Short mmCIF file of C-alpha atoms in Angstrom, two decimals:
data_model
loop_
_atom_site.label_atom_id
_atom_site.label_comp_id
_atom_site.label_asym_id
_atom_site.label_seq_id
_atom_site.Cartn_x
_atom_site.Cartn_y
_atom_site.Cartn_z
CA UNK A 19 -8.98 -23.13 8.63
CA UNK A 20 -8.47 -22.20 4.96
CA UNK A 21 -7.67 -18.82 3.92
CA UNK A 22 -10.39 -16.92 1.58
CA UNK A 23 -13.21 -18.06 3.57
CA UNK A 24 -16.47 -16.29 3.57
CA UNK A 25 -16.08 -13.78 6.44
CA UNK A 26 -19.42 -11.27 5.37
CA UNK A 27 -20.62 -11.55 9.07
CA UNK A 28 -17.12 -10.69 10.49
CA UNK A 29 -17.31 -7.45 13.35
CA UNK A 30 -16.04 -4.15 12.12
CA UNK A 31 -13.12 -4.63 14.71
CA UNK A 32 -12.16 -7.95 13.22
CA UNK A 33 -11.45 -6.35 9.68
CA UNK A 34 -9.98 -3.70 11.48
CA UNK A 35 -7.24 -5.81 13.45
CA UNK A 36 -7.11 -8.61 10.27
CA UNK A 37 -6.14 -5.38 8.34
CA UNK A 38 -3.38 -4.08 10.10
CA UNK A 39 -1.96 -7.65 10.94
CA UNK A 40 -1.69 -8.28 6.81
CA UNK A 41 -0.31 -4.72 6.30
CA UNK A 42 2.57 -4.82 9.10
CA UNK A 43 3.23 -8.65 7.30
CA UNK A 44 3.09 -7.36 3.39
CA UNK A 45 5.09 -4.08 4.75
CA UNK A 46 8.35 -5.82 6.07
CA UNK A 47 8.42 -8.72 3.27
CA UNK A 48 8.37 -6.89 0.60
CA UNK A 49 10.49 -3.66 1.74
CA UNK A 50 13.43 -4.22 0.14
CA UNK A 51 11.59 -3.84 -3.37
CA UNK A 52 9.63 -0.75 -1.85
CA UNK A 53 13.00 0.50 -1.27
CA UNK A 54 14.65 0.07 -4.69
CA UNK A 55 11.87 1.64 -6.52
CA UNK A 56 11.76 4.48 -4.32
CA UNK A 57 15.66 4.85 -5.43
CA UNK A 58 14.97 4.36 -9.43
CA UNK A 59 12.35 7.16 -9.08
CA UNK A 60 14.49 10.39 -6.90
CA UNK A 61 16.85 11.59 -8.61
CA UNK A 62 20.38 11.44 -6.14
CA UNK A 63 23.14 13.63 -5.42
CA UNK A 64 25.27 11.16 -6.76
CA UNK A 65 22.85 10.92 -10.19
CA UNK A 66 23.97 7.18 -10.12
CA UNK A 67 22.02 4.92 -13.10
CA UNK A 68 19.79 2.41 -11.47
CA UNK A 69 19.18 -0.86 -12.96
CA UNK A 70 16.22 -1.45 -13.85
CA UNK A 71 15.74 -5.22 -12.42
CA UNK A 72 14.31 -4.71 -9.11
CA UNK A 73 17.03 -7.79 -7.94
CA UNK A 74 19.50 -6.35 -9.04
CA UNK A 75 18.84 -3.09 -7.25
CA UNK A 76 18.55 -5.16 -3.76
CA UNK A 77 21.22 -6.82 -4.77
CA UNK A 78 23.64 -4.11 -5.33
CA UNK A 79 22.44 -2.41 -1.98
CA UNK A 80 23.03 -5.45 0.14
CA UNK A 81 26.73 -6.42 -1.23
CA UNK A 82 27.68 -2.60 -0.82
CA UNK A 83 25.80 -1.31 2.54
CA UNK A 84 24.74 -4.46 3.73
CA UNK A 85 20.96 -5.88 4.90
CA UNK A 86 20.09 -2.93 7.19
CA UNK A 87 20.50 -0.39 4.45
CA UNK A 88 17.64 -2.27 2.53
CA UNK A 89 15.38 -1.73 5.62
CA UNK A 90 16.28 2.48 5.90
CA UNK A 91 12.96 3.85 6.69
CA UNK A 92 10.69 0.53 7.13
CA UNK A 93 9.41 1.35 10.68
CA UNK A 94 7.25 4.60 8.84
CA UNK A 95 5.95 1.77 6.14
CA UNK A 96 4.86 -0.75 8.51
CA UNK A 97 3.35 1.40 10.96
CA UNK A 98 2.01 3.49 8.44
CA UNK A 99 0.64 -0.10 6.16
CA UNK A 100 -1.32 -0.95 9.83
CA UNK A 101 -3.19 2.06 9.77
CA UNK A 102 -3.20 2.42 5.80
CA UNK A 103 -4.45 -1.48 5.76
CA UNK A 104 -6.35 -1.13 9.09
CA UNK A 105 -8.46 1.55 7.45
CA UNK A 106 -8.75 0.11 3.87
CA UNK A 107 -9.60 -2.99 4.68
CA UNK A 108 -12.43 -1.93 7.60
CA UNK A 109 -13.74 1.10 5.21
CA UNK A 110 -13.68 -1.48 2.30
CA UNK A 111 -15.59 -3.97 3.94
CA UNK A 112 -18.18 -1.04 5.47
CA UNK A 113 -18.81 0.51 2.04
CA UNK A 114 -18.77 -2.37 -0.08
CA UNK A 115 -22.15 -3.68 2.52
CA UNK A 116 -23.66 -0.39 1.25
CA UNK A 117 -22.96 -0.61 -2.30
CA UNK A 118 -24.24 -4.01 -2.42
CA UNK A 119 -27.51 -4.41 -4.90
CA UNK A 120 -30.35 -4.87 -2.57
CA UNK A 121 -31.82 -7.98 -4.62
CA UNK A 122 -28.86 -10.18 -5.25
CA UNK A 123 -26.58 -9.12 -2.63
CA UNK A 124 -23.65 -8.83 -5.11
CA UNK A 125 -21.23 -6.66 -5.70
CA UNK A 126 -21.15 -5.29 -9.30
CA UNK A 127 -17.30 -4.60 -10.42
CA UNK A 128 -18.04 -0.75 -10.89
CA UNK A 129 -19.41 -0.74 -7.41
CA UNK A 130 -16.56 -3.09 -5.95
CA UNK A 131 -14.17 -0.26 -8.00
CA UNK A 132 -16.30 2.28 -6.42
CA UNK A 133 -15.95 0.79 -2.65
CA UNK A 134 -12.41 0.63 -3.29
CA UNK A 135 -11.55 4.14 -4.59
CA UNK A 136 -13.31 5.44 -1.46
CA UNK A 137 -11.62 3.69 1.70
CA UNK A 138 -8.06 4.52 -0.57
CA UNK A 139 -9.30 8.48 -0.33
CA UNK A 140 -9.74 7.56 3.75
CA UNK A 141 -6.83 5.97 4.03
CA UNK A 142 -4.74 8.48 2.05
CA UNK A 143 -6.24 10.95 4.84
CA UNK A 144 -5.72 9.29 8.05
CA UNK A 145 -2.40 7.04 7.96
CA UNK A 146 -0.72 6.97 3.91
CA UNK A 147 0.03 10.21 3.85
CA UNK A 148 2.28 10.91 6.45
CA UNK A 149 3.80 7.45 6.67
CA UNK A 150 5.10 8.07 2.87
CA UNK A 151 6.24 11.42 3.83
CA UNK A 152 8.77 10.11 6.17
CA UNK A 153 9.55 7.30 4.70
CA UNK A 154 10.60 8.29 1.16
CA UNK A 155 12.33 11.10 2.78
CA UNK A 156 14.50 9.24 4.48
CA UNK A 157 15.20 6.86 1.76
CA UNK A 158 16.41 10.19 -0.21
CA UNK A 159 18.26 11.77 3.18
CA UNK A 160 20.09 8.55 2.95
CA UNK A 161 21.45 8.81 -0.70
CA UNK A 162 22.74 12.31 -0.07
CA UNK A 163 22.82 14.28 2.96
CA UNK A 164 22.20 11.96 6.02
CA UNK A 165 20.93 14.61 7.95
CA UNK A 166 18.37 12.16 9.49
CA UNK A 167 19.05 9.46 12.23
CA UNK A 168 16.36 7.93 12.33
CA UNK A 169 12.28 8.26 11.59
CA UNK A 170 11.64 10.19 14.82
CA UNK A 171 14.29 13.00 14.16
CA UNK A 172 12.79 13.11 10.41
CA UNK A 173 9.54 13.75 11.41
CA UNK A 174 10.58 16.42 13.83
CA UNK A 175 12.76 17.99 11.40
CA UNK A 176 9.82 18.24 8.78
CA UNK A 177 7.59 19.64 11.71
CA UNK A 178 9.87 22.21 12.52
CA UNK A 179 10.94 23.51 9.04
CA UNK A 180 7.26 23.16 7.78
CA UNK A 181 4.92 22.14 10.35
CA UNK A 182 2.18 19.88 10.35
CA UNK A 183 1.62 20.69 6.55
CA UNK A 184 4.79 19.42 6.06
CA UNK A 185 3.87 15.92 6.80
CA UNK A 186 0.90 16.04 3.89
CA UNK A 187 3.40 17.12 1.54
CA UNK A 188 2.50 15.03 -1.74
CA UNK A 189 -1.04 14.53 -0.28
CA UNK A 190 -2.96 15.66 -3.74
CA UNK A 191 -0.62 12.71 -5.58
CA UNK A 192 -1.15 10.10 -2.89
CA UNK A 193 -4.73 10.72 -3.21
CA UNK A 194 -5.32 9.73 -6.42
CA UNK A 195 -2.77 6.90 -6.05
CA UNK A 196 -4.45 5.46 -3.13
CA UNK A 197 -8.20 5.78 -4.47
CA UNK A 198 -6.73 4.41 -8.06
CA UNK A 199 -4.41 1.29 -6.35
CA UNK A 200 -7.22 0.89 -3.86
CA UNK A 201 -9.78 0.87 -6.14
CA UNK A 202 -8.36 -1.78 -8.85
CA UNK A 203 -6.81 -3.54 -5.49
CA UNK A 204 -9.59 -4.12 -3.73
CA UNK A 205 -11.78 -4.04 -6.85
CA UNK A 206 -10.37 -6.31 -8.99
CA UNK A 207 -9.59 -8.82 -5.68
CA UNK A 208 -13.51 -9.01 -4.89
CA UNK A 209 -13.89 -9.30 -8.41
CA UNK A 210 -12.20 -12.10 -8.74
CA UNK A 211 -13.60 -13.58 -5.53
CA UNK A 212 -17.01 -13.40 -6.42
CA UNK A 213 -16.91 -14.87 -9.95
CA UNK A 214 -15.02 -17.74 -8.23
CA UNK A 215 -17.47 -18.08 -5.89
CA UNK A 216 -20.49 -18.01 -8.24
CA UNK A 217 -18.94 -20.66 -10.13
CA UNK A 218 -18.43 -23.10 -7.11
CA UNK A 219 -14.63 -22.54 -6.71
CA UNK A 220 -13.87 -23.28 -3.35
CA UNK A 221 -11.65 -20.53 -1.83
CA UNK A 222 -8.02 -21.69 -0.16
CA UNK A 223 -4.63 -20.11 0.08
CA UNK A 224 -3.17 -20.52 -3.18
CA UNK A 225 -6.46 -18.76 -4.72
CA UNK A 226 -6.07 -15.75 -2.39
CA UNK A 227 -2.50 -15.50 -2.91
CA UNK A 228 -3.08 -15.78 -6.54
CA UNK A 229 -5.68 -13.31 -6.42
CA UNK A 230 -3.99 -10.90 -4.74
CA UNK A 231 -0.90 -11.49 -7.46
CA UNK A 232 -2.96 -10.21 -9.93
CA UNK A 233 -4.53 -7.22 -8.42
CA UNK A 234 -1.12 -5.96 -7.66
CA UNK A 235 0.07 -6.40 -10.99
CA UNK A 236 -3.04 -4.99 -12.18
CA UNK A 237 -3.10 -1.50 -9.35
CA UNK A 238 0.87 -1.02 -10.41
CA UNK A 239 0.12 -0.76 -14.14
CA UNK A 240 -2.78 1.78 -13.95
CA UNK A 241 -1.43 3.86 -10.78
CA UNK A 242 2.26 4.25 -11.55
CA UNK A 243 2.14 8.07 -12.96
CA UNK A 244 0.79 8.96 -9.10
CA UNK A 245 3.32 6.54 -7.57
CA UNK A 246 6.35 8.88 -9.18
CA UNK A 247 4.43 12.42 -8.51
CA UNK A 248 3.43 11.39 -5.14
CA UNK A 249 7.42 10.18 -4.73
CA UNK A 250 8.79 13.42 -6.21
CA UNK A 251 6.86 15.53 -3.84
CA UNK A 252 7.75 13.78 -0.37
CA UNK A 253 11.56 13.28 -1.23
CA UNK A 254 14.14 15.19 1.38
CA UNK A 255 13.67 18.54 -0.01
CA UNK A 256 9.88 18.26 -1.17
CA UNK A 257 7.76 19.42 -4.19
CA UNK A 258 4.49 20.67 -4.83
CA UNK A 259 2.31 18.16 -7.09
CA UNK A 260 2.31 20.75 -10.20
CA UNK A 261 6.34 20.77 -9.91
CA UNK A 262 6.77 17.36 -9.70
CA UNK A 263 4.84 16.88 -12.99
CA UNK A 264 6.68 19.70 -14.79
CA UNK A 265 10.10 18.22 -13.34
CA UNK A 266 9.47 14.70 -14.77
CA UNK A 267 7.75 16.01 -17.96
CA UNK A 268 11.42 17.88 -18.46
CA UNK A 269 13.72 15.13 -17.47
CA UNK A 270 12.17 11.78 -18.70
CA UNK A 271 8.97 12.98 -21.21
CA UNK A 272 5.99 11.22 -20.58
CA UNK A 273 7.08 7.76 -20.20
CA UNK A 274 8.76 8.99 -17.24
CA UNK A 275 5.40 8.80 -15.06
CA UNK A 276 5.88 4.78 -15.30
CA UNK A 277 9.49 5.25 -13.90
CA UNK A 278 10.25 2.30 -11.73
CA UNK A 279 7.20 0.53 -12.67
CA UNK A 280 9.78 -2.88 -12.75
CA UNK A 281 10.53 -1.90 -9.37
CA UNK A 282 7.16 -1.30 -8.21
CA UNK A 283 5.94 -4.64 -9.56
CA UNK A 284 8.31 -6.44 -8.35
CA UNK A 285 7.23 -5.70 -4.76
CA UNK A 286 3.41 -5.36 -5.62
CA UNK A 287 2.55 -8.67 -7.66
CA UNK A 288 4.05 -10.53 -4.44
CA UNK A 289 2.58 -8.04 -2.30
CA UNK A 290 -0.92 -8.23 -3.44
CA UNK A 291 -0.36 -12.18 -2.61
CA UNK A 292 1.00 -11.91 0.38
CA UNK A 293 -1.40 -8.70 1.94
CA UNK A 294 -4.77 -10.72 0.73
CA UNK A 295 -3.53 -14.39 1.83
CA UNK A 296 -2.46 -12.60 5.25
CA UNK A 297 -5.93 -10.60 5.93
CA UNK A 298 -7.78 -14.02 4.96
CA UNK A 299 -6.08 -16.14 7.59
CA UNK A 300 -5.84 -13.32 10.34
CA UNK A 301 -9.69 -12.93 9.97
CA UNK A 302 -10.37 -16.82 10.08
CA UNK A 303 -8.48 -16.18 13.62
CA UNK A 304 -9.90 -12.49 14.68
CA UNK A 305 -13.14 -12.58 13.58
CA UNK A 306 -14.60 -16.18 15.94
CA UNK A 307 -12.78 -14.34 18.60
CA UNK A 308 -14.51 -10.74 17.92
CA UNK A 309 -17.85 -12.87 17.87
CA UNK A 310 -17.86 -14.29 21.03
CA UNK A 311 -16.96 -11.02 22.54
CA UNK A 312 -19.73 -9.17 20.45
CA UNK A 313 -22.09 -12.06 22.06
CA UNK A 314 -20.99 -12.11 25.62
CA UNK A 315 -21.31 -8.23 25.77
CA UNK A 316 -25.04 -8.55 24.22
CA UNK A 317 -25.88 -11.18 26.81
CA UNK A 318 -24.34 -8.52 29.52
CA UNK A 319 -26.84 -5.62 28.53
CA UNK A 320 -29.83 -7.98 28.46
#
């Protein structure tokens, strides 16, 4: 079983499940980063300078609070990367069939772009969204005013003060994020694959993983302005996306929008590795499975 197989014929539901399964994986190994960049880009009640070495931000963290202080807020990412990854990788994997030329069967890298910056708009709508909300808010709670205990009480507290709106807070920002990072992600990924493929590479591990290293590095370099609006508006207290661009334009000037970019890649180059390698070998498992249940149920209704 090698991952970064040829899975075209794989079942909806297989993509579906093989999606999740690499986003709960890529979501817990790579926190830690997803937590110091979150840090480098809010601004604290303590207004502490952050380094700007992603290892030396985990660092500092875990010889001052410790290993479960690097893991504040992870249960909202992981849950929230199964649906987010769920989605993306099933809506991917639908639209991409449709946006295939009809003659070679290929997927142009406008249209793979294309495919991508769609499922990112569905999965910024169904699961991202909210996930981020409670999340980065309880990264910031924990910097200043701990008035959370836990995910649970954050997202009732956001609920009650602001209701279900509350919980799209940021939703304009992560938007465009998700259809940008999605987009190059996904885009530059099947990219990749295809020209391998049409020049007889065979497809194992290290090429996914590879891959997927240079998508991320690739989706963090073009998407970081929407990564630090989209953070700005779901910290404790919140912001609307036009105020979160004004406050950054006034405290850091332009090149503030790539604030924490060193943080960001230090979680997404590994990430994109890690999330493609992941979905590759969970759908060489899911999707024989998903095939003989697809069969047995068409033999039932004949």
């Amino acid at each position: 079983m090698v991952a970064g197989g040829d899975h075209a014929d794989a079942p909806w539901a297989a993509s579906l499940v093989a999606g999740g399964i690499a986003g709960a994986v890529e979501g817990f190994v790579t926190y830690p980063f997803e937590y110091g960049k979150t840090i480098a880009q809010l601004k604290t009640a303590q207004n502490i300078p952050t380094p700007k070495n992603p290892f030396a931000v985990v660092h500092n963290v875990y010889k001052t609070e410790g290993l479960r202080a690097l893991y504040k807020g992870v249960g909202p990412l992981v849950v929230g990367s199964i649906g987010k990854d769920a989605v993306r990788f099933l809506s991917f994997d639908s639209i991409k069939s449709t946006f295939k030329d009809r003659e070679t069967g290929r997927l142009s890298p406008l249209r793979s772009l294309a495919a991508g910056m769609a499922s990112g708009v569905v999965a910024a709508l169904t699961a991202v969204t909210p996930s981020e909300r409670i999340k980065t808010a309880l990264i910031d709670d924990a910097r200043g005013a701990k008035r959370f205990t836990g995910a649970m009480d954050c997202c009732r507290a956001i609920l009650a003060e602001h209701g279900i709106k509350g919980l799209y807070r940021g939703l304009a920002g992560t938007m465009l994020k998700q259809a940008g990072a999605t987009a190059m992600r996904m885009g530059t990924y099947n990219v990749l694959k295809d020209m391998e493929k049409a020049r007889g590479v065979q497809a194992t591990t290290a090429s996914s993983f590879l891959n997927g290293c240079i998508a991320g590095t690739v989706t963090t370099l073009t998407t970081q302005p929407f990564d630090m609006i989209k953070t700005r508006c779901q910290s404790a207290k919140g912001a609307s996306t036009a105020e979160a661009f004004v406050g950054i334009m006034k405290e850091y000037g332009i090149k503030g929008f790539w604030r924490g970019t060193t943080m960001r890649l230090g979680r997404t180059v590994m990430s994109g590795g890690i999330l493609f390698t992941s979905y590759e070998w969970a759908l060489a498992i899911v999707a024989p499975m998903m095939r003989v249940v697809v069969e047995k149920d068409a033999l039932l209704k004949e």
